[in-house]
mmCIF file of N, CA and C in Angstrom:
data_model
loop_
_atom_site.group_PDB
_atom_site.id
_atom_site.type_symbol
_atom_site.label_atom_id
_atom_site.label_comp_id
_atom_site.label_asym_id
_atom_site.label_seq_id
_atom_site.Cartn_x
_atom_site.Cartn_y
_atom_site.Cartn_z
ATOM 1 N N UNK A 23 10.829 -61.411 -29.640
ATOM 2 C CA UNK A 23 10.599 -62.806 -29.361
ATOM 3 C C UNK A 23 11.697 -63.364 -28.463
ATOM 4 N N UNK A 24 12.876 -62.910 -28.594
ATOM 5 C CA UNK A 24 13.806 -63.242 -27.843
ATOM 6 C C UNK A 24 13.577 -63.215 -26.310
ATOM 7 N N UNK A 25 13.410 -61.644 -26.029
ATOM 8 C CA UNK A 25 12.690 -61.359 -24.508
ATOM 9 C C UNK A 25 11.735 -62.182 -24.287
ATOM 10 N N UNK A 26 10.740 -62.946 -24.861
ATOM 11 C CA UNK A 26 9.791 -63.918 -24.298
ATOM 12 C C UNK A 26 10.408 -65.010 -23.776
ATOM 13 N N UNK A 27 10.949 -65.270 -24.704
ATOM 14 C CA UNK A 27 11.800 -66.832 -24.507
ATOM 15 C C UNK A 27 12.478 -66.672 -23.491
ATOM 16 N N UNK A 28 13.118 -65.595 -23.114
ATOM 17 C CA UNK A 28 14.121 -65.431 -21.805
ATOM 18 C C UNK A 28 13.446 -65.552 -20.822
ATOM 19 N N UNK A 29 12.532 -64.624 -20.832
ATOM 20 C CA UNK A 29 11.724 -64.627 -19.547
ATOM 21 C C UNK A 29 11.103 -66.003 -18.935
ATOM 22 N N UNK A 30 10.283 -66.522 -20.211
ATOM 23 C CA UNK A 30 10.083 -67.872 -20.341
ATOM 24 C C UNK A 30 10.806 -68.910 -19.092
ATOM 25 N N UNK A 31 12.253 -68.612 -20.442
ATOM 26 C CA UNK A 31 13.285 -69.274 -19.712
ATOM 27 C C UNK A 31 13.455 -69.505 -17.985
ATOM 28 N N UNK A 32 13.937 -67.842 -17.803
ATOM 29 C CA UNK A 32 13.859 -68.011 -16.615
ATOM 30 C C UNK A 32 12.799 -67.893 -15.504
ATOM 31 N N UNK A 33 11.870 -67.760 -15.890
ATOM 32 C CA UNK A 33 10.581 -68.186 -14.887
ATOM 33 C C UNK A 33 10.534 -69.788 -14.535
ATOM 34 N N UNK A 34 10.382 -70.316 -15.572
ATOM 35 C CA UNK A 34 11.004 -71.871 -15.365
ATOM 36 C C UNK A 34 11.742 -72.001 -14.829
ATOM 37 N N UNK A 35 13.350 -72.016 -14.820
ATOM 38 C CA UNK A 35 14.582 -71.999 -14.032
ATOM 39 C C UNK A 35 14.072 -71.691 -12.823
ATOM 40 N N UNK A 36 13.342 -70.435 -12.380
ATOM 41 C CA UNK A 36 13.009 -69.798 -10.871
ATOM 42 C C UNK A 36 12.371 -71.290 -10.332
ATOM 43 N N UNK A 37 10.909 -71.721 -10.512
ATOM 44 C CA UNK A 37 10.163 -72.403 -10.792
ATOM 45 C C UNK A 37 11.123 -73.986 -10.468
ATOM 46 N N UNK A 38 12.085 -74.407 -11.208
ATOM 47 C CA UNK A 38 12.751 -75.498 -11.347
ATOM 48 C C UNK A 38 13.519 -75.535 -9.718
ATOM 49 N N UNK A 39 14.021 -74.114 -9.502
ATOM 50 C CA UNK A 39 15.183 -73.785 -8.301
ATOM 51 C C UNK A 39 14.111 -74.271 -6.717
ATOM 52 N N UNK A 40 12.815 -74.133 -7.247
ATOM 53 C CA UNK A 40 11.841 -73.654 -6.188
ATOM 54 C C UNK A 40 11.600 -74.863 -5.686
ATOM 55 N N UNK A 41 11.512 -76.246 -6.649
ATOM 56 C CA UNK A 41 11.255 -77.321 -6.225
ATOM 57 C C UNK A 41 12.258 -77.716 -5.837
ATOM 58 N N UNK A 42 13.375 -77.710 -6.344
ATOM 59 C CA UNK A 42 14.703 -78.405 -6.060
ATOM 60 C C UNK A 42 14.601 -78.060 -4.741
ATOM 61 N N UNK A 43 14.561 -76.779 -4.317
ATOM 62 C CA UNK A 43 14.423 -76.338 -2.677
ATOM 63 C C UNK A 43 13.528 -77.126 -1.945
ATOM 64 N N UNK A 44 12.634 -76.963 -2.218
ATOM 65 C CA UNK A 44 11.321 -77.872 -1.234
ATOM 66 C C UNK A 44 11.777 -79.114 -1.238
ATOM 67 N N UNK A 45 12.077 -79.863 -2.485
ATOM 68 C CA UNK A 45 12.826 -81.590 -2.123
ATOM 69 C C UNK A 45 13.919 -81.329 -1.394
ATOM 70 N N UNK A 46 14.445 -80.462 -1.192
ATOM 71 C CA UNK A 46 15.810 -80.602 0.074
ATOM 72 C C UNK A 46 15.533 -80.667 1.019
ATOM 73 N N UNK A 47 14.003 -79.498 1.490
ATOM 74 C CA UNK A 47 13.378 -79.326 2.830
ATOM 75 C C UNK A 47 13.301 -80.772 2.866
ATOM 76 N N UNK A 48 12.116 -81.327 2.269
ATOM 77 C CA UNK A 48 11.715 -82.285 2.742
ATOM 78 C C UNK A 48 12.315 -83.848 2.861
ATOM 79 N N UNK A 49 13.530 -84.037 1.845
ATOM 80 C CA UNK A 49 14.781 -84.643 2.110
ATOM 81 C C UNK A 49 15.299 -84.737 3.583
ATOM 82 N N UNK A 50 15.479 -83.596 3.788
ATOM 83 C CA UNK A 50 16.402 -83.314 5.458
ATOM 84 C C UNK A 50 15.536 -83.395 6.552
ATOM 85 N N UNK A 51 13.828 -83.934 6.548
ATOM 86 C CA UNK A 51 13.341 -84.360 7.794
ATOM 87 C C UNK A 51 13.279 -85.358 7.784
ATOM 88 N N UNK A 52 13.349 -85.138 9.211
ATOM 89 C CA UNK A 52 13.530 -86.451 9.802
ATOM 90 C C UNK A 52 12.132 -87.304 10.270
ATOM 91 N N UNK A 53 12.037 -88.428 9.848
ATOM 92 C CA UNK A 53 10.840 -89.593 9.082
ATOM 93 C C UNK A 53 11.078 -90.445 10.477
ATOM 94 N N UNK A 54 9.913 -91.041 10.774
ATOM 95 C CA UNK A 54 9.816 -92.496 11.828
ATOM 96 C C UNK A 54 8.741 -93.650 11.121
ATOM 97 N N UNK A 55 8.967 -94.587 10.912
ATOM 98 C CA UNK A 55 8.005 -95.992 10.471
ATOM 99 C C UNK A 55 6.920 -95.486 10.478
ATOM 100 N N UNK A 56 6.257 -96.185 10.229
ATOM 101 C CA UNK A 56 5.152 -95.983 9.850
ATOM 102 C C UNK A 56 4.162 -96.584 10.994
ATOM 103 N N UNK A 57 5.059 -98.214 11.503
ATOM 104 C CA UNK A 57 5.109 -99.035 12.434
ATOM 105 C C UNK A 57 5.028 -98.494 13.835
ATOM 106 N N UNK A 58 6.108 -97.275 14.019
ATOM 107 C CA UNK A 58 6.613 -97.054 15.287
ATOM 108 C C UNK A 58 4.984 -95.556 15.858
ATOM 109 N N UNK A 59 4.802 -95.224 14.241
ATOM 110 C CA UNK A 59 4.074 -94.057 14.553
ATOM 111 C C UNK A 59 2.364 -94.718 14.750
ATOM 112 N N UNK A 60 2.650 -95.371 14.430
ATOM 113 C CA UNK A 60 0.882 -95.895 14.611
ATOM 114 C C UNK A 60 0.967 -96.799 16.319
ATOM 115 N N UNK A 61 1.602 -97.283 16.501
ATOM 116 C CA UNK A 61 1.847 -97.750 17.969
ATOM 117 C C UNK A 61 1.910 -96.906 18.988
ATOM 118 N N UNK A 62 2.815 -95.768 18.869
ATOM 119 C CA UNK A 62 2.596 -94.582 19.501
ATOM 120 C C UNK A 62 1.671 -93.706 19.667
ATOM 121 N N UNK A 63 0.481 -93.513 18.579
ATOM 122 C CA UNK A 63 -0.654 -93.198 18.562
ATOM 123 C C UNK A 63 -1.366 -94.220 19.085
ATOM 124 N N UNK A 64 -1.593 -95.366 18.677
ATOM 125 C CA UNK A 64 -2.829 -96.297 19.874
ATOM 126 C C UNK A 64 -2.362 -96.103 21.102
ATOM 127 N N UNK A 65 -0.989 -96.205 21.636
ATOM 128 C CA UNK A 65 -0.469 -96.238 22.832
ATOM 129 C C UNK A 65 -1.107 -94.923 23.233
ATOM 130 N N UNK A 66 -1.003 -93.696 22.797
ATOM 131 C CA UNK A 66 -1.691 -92.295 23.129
ATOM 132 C C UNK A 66 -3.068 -92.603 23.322
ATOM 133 N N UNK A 67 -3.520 -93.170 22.655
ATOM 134 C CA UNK A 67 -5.148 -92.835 22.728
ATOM 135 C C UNK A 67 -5.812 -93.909 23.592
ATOM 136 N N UNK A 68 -5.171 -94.839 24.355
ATOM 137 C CA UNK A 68 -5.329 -95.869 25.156
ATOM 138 C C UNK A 68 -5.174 -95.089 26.444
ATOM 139 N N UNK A 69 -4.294 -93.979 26.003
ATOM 140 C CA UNK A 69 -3.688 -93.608 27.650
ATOM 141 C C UNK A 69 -5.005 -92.182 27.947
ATOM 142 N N UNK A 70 -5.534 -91.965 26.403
ATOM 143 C CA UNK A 70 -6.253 -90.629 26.821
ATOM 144 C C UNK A 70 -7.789 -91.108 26.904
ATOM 145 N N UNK A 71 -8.217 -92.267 26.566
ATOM 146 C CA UNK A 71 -9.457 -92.742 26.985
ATOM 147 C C UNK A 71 -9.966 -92.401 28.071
ATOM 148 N N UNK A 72 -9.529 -92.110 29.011
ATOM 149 C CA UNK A 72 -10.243 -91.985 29.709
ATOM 150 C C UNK A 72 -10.573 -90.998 30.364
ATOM 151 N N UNK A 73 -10.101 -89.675 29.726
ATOM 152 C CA UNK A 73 -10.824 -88.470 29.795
ATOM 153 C C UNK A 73 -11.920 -87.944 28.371
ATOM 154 N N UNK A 74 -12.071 -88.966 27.479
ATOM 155 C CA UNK A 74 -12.562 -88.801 26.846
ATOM 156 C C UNK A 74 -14.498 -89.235 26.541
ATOM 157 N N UNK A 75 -15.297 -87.524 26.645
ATOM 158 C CA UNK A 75 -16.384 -88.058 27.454
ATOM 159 C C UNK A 75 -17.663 -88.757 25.906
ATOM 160 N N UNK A 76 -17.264 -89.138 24.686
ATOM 161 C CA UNK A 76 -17.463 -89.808 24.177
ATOM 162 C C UNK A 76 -17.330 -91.337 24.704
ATOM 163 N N UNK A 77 -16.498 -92.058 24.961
ATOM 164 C CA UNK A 77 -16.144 -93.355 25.327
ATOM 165 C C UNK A 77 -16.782 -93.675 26.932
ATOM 166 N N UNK A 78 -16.668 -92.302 27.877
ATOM 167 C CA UNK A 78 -16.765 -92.715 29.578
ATOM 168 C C UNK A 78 -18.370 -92.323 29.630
ATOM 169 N N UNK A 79 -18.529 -91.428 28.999
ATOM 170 C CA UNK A 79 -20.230 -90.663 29.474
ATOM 171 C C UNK A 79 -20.028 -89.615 29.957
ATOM 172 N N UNK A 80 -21.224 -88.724 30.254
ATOM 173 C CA UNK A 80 -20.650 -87.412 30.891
ATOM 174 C C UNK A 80 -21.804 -87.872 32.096
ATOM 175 N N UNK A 81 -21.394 -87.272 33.461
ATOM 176 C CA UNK A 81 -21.936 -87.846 34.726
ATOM 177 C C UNK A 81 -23.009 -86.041 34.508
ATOM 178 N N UNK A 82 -24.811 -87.121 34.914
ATOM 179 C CA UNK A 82 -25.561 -86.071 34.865
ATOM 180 C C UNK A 82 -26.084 -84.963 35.771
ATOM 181 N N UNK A 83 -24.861 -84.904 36.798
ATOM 182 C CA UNK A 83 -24.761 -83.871 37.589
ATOM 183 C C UNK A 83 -24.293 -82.789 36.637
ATOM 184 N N UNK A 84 -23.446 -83.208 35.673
ATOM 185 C CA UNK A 84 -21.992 -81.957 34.919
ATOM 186 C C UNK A 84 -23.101 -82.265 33.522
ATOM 187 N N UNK A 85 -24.108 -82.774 33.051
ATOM 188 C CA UNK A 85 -24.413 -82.546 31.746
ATOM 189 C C UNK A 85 -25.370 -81.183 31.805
ATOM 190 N N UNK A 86 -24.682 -80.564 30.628
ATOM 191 C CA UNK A 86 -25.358 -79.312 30.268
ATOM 192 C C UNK A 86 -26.799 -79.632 29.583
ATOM 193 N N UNK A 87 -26.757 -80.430 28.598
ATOM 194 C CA UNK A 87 -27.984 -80.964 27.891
ATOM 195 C C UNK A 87 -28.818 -82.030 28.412
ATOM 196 N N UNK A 88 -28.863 -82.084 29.634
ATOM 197 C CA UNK A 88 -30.122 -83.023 30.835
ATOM 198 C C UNK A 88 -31.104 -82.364 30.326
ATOM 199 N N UNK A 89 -32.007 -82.840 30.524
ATOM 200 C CA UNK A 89 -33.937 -82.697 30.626
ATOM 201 C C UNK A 89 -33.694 -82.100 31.702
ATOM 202 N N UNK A 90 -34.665 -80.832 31.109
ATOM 203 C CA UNK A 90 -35.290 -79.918 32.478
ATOM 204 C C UNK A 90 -36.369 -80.754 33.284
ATOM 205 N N UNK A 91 -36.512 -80.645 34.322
ATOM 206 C CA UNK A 91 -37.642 -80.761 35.276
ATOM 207 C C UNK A 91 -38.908 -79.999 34.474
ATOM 208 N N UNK A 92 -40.166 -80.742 34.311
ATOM 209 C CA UNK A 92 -41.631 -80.440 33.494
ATOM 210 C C UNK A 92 -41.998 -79.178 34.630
ATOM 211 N N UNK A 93 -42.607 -78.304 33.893
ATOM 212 C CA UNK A 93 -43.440 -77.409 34.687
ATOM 213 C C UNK A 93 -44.621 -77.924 35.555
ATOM 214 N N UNK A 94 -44.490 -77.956 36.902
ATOM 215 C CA UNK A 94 -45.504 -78.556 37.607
ATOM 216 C C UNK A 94 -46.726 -77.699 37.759
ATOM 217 N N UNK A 95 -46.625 -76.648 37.398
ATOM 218 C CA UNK A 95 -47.953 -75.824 37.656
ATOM 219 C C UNK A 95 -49.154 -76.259 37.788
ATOM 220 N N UNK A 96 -49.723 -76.956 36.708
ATOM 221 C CA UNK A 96 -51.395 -77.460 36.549
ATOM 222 C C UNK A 96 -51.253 -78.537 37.600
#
C-alpha cells in the first residue's frame, strides 16, 4: 500500500510540476488589449476588402460557375 500511495504521490507532484510549467509559459507572453487588437483587425480587414471576391463580385469573364451557352442544335 505504501508503493501506491507513492506513486500516487508522485504522479500528482509530476502532474502539479506540469501546470506550474504551462502557467509560466503562459505568464511570460506577451498580451496586447483587447482594444488595440480588435482595431487592428478592422483596420486589416478594411484594408483587405477589396480583394475579397465575396464583398467585390467575381467579374464574369474570370467566373468558373457562369451558365453555359444552351445547346443551339434544334
Amino acid at each position: 500500500m505504501s508503493s501506491n500511495m507513492q506513486s500516487s504521490s508522485s504522479s500528482s507532484e509530476a502532474q502539479a510540476r506540469r501546470s506550474v510549467q504551462q502557467l509560466r509559459v503562459e505568464a511570460s507572453m506577451e498580451r496586447i488589449k483587447v482594444s488595440k487588437a480588435s482595431s487592428d483587425l478592422m483596420r486589416y480587414c478594411r484594408e483587405q476588402a477589396k480583394y475579397d471576391p465575396l464583398l467585390t463580385g467575381v467579374p464574369a469573364s474570370e467566373n468558373p460557375f457562369k451558365e453555359k451557352k444552351p445547346c443551339a442544335i434544334l
